[in-house]
Amino acid sequence: MKYKFEKSEGLTVKCGVPQGSVLGPLLFLIYMNDISRCSEILSVILFADDTNLFYSHKNIDTLSKTVNQELKKIERWLCANKLSLHIKKTRFIIFKSKKRKLNQTVSIKINEQPIKLVKYTKFLGVYIDEKLSWKHHIDKVVSKISKMTGIMAKVRHYLSLKTLQTIYYTIV
């Protein structure tokens, strides 16, 4: 089979890195790395293009006020670096013990846009909930395995045992 290659017309990149470039992921990480210096209060975890900010305080009013103040610093950093935040994908979670209830509304905003409070979130492939239980993660894993074994049951007559085992070990 012969491949035909064509060269696209060149464009000048004024800001950022062309999508799909070999160096793109590395350059993005270098570019994003100093976001952790925006705040001396928030803890930052960066993984690929996923950024997580953490802050802990016993008083919910202090927590809310501090986080909103620190997010203004993050907002300025994003603007200075010509980056934008996908606000619809941005969430926050408040971890608490099983016995403790959150009796008040917490408002966290960035760029004057409210961030949605969630009861669980996915963090590096693991679902964690506000009570730090494994329930939601286990439910998701069971659901995924159930779907995949259902599919495997339907295609078992068309695939070899070795292929089915490979699929099973890949999924489970």
mmCIF file of C-alpha atoms in Angstrom:
data_model
loop_
_atom_site.group_PDB
_atom_site.id
_atom_site.type_symbol
_atom_site.label_atom_id
_atom_site.label_comp_id
_atom_site.label_asym_id
_atom_site.label_seq_id
_atom_site.Cartn_x
_atom_site.Cartn_y
_atom_site.Cartn_z
ATOM 1 C CA MET A 1 0.000 0.000 0.000
ATOM 2 C CA LYS A 2 1.394 3.364 -1.041
ATOM 3 C CA TYR A 3 0.749 6.462 1.006
ATOM 4 C CA LYS A 4 0.391 9.843 -0.542
ATOM 5 C CA PHE A 5 1.603 12.721 1.608
ATOM 6 C CA GLU A 6 0.603 16.297 1.098
ATOM 7 C CA LYS A 7 2.054 19.340 2.706
ATOM 8 C CA SER A 8 -0.311 21.878 4.231
ATOM 9 C CA GLU A 9 0.166 25.574 3.841
ATOM 10 C CA GLY A 10 2.250 27.050 6.666
ATOM 11 C CA LEU A 11 0.854 29.491 9.211
ATOM 12 C CA THR A 12 2.617 31.646 11.765
ATOM 13 C CA VAL A 13 1.904 30.669 15.375
ATOM 14 C CA LYS A 14 1.670 33.854 17.444
ATOM 15 C CA CYS A 15 0.738 32.209 20.714
ATOM 16 C CA GLY A 16 0.630 28.630 21.982
ATOM 17 C CA VAL A 17 1.690 25.438 20.249
ATOM 18 C CA PRO A 18 0.144 23.828 17.163
ATOM 19 C CA GLN A 19 -2.246 21.064 18.169
ATOM 20 C CA GLY A 20 -0.884 17.598 17.486
ATOM 21 C CA SER A 21 2.762 18.660 17.473
ATOM 22 C CA VAL A 22 5.355 16.267 18.899
ATOM 23 C CA LEU A 23 6.643 18.799 21.419
ATOM 24 C CA GLY A 24 3.178 20.126 22.262
ATOM 25 C CA PRO A 25 2.568 18.134 25.478
ATOM 26 C CA LEU A 26 6.040 18.902 26.869
ATOM 27 C CA LEU A 27 5.810 22.601 25.999
ATOM 28 C CA PHE A 28 2.330 22.778 27.544
ATOM 29 C CA LEU A 29 3.641 21.277 30.799
ATOM 30 C CA ILE A 30 6.528 23.743 30.878
ATOM 31 C CA TYR A 31 4.092 26.567 30.117
ATOM 32 C CA MET A 32 1.688 25.517 32.887
ATOM 33 C CA ASN A 33 4.295 24.591 35.490
ATOM 34 C CA ASP A 34 4.495 27.986 37.193
ATOM 35 C CA ILE A 35 0.741 28.176 37.897
ATOM 36 C CA SER A 36 1.623 26.650 41.270
ATOM 37 C CA ARG A 37 3.464 29.876 42.130
ATOM 38 C CA CYS A 38 0.282 31.966 41.826
ATOM 39 C CA SER A 39 -0.799 31.135 45.330
ATOM 40 C CA GLU A 40 1.148 30.368 48.474
ATOM 41 C CA ILE A 41 -2.068 29.072 50.055
ATOM 42 C CA LEU A 42 -3.554 26.667 47.501
ATOM 43 C CA SER A 43 -1.941 23.306 46.807
ATOM 44 C CA VAL A 44 -1.707 22.520 43.108
ATOM 45 C CA ILE A 45 -1.579 19.135 41.372
ATOM 46 C CA LEU A 46 -0.905 19.149 37.628
ATOM 47 C CA PHE A 47 -1.348 16.093 35.446
ATOM 48 C CA ALA A 48 -1.218 16.587 31.672
ATOM 49 C CA ASP A 49 -3.897 19.219 30.991
ATOM 50 C CA ASP A 50 -5.745 18.543 34.255
ATOM 51 C CA THR A 51 -5.150 21.030 37.080
ATOM 52 C CA ASN A 52 -6.441 20.495 40.613
ATOM 53 C CA LEU A 53 -6.361 23.060 43.405
ATOM 54 C CA PHE A 54 -6.731 22.133 47.064
ATOM 55 C CA TYR A 55 -7.360 24.126 50.205
ATOM 56 C CA SER A 56 -8.382 23.042 53.675
ATOM 57 C CA HIS A 57 -10.034 24.958 56.516
ATOM 58 C CA LYS A 58 -12.466 24.015 59.292
ATOM 59 C CA ASN A 59 -14.536 27.184 58.883
ATOM 60 C CA ILE A 60 -16.576 27.108 55.664
ATOM 61 C CA ASP A 61 -16.843 30.930 55.462
ATOM 62 C CA THR A 62 -13.070 31.303 55.724
ATOM 63 C CA LEU A 63 -12.612 28.522 53.175
ATOM 64 C CA SER A 64 -14.962 30.178 50.691
ATOM 65 C CA LYS A 65 -13.475 33.658 51.141
ATOM 66 C CA THR A 66 -9.877 32.423 50.864
ATOM 67 C CA VAL A 67 -10.496 30.253 47.812
ATOM 68 C CA ASN A 68 -12.290 33.083 45.994
ATOM 69 C CA GLN A 69 -9.410 35.474 46.751
ATOM 70 C CA GLU A 70 -6.838 32.960 45.547
ATOM 71 C CA LEU A 71 -8.839 32.202 42.396
ATOM 72 C CA LYS A 72 -8.490 35.882 41.468
ATOM 73 C CA LYS A 73 -4.716 35.290 41.380
ATOM 74 C CA ILE A 74 -5.235 32.204 39.200
ATOM 75 C CA GLU A 75 -7.512 34.269 36.952
ATOM 76 C CA ARG A 76 -4.799 36.941 36.513
ATOM 77 C CA TRP A 77 -2.213 34.235 35.745
ATOM 78 C CA LEU A 78 -4.483 32.667 33.103
ATOM 79 C CA CYS A 79 -5.069 36.069 31.494
ATOM 80 C CA ALA A 80 -1.360 36.964 31.523
ATOM 81 C CA ASN A 81 -0.546 33.614 29.888
ATOM 82 C CA LYS A 82 -3.324 33.923 27.299
ATOM 83 C CA LEU A 83 -5.140 30.860 28.638
ATOM 84 C CA SER A 84 -8.810 30.393 29.368
ATOM 85 C CA LEU A 85 -10.622 28.112 31.753
ATOM 86 C CA HIS A 86 -13.391 25.832 30.507
ATOM 87 C CA ILE A 87 -15.867 26.891 33.196
ATOM 88 C CA LYS A 88 -18.402 24.175 32.307
ATOM 89 C CA LYS A 89 -15.786 21.513 33.083
ATOM 90 C CA THR A 90 -14.663 23.245 36.278
ATOM 91 C CA ARG A 91 -16.025 21.842 39.539
ATOM 92 C CA PHE A 92 -15.359 22.011 43.240
ATOM 93 C CA ILE A 93 -15.992 19.554 46.027
ATOM 94 C CA ILE A 94 -16.020 19.984 49.781
ATOM 95 C CA PHE A 95 -14.742 16.956 51.659
ATOM 96 C CA LYS A 96 -16.320 16.292 55.024
ATOM 97 C CA SER A 97 -16.915 13.477 57.485
ATOM 98 C CA LYS A 98 -19.996 11.282 57.167
ATOM 99 C CA LYS A 99 -21.504 12.903 60.255
ATOM 100 C CA ARG A 100 -20.940 16.507 59.204
ATOM 101 C CA LYS A 101 -23.527 18.316 57.093
ATOM 102 C CA LEU A 102 -23.032 21.444 55.050
ATOM 103 C CA ASN A 103 -25.798 23.740 56.256
ATOM 104 C CA GLN A 104 -24.980 26.743 54.121
ATOM 105 C CA THR A 105 -24.542 27.602 50.476
ATOM 106 C CA VAL A 106 -20.948 27.932 49.340
ATOM 107 C CA SER A 107 -20.232 30.186 46.389
ATOM 108 C CA ILE A 108 -16.929 29.749 44.575
ATOM 109 C CA LYS A 109 -16.334 31.877 41.477
ATOM 110 C CA ILE A 110 -13.671 32.503 38.912
ATOM 111 C CA ASN A 111 -13.903 35.450 36.554
ATOM 112 C CA GLU A 112 -17.239 36.251 38.244
ATOM 113 C CA GLN A 113 -18.653 32.951 36.967
ATOM 114 C CA PRO A 114 -19.903 30.470 39.568
ATOM 115 C CA ILE A 115 -18.201 27.087 39.761
ATOM 116 C CA LYS A 116 -20.499 24.114 40.298
ATOM 117 C CA LEU A 117 -20.386 22.262 43.633
ATOM 118 C CA VAL A 118 -20.410 18.479 43.127
ATOM 119 C CA LYS A 119 -20.795 15.536 45.486
ATOM 120 C CA TYR A 120 -18.223 13.406 43.638
ATOM 121 C CA THR A 121 -15.543 13.912 41.010
ATOM 122 C CA LYS A 122 -13.019 11.925 39.013
ATOM 123 C CA PHE A 123 -9.413 12.439 40.069
ATOM 124 C CA LEU A 124 -6.725 10.679 38.009
ATOM 125 C CA GLY A 125 -9.153 7.912 37.061
ATOM 126 C CA VAL A 126 -10.529 7.398 40.567
ATOM 127 C CA TYR A 127 -13.962 8.633 41.608
ATOM 128 C CA ILE A 128 -13.870 10.333 44.985
ATOM 129 C CA ASP A 129 -16.879 11.639 46.830
ATOM 130 C CA GLU A 130 -17.364 14.294 49.480
ATOM 131 C CA LYS A 131 -17.211 11.691 52.263
ATOM 132 C CA LEU A 132 -14.110 9.996 50.824
ATOM 133 C CA SER A 133 -15.881 6.662 50.565
ATOM 134 C CA TRP A 134 -15.266 4.151 47.786
ATOM 135 C CA LYS A 135 -18.964 3.668 47.004
ATOM 136 C CA HIS A 136 -19.201 5.789 43.856
ATOM 137 C CA HIS A 137 -15.919 4.464 42.444
ATOM 138 C CA ILE A 138 -16.942 0.855 43.054
ATOM 139 C CA ASP A 139 -20.349 1.495 41.450
ATOM 140 C CA LYS A 140 -18.647 2.943 38.338
ATOM 141 C CA VAL A 141 -16.191 0.039 38.092
ATOM 142 C CA VAL A 142 -18.972 -2.549 38.526
ATOM 143 C CA SER A 143 -21.060 -0.808 35.851
ATOM 144 C CA LYS A 144 -18.134 -0.716 33.413
ATOM 145 C CA ILE A 145 -17.259 -4.374 33.988
ATOM 146 C CA SER A 146 -20.911 -5.366 33.640
ATOM 147 C CA LYS A 147 -21.215 -3.591 30.278
ATOM 148 C CA MET A 148 -17.972 -5.060 28.986
ATOM 149 C CA THR A 149 -18.761 -8.631 30.058
ATOM 150 C CA GLY A 150 -22.157 -8.254 28.364
ATOM 151 C CA ILE A 151 -20.444 -7.232 25.137
ATOM 152 C CA MET A 152 -17.911 -10.040 25.495
ATOM 153 C CA ALA A 153 -20.731 -12.566 25.984
ATOM 154 C CA LYS A 154 -22.263 -11.457 22.678
ATOM 155 C CA VAL A 155 -19.006 -11.657 20.690
ATOM 156 C CA ARG A 156 -17.548 -14.782 22.366
ATOM 157 C CA HIS A 157 -18.473 -16.988 19.410
ATOM 158 C CA TYR A 158 -16.520 -14.769 17.009
ATOM 159 C CA LEU A 159 -13.282 -14.367 18.985
ATOM 160 C CA SER A 160 -10.661 -16.780 20.213
ATOM 161 C CA LEU A 161 -10.267 -17.504 23.917
ATOM 162 C CA LYS A 162 -6.884 -15.758 23.872
ATOM 163 C CA THR A 163 -8.412 -12.600 22.361
ATOM 164 C CA LEU A 164 -11.251 -12.661 24.899
ATOM 165 C CA GLN A 165 -8.730 -13.034 27.729
ATOM 166 C CA THR A 166 -6.709 -10.097 26.393
ATOM 167 C CA ILE A 167 -9.840 -7.936 26.224
ATOM 168 C CA TYR A 168 -10.861 -9.039 29.727
ATOM 169 C CA TYR A 169 -7.451 -8.250 31.251
ATOM 170 C CA THR A 170 -7.345 -4.906 29.438
ATOM 171 C CA ILE A 171 -10.758 -3.865 30.750
ATOM 172 C CA VAL A 172 -10.775 -5.416 34.209
#
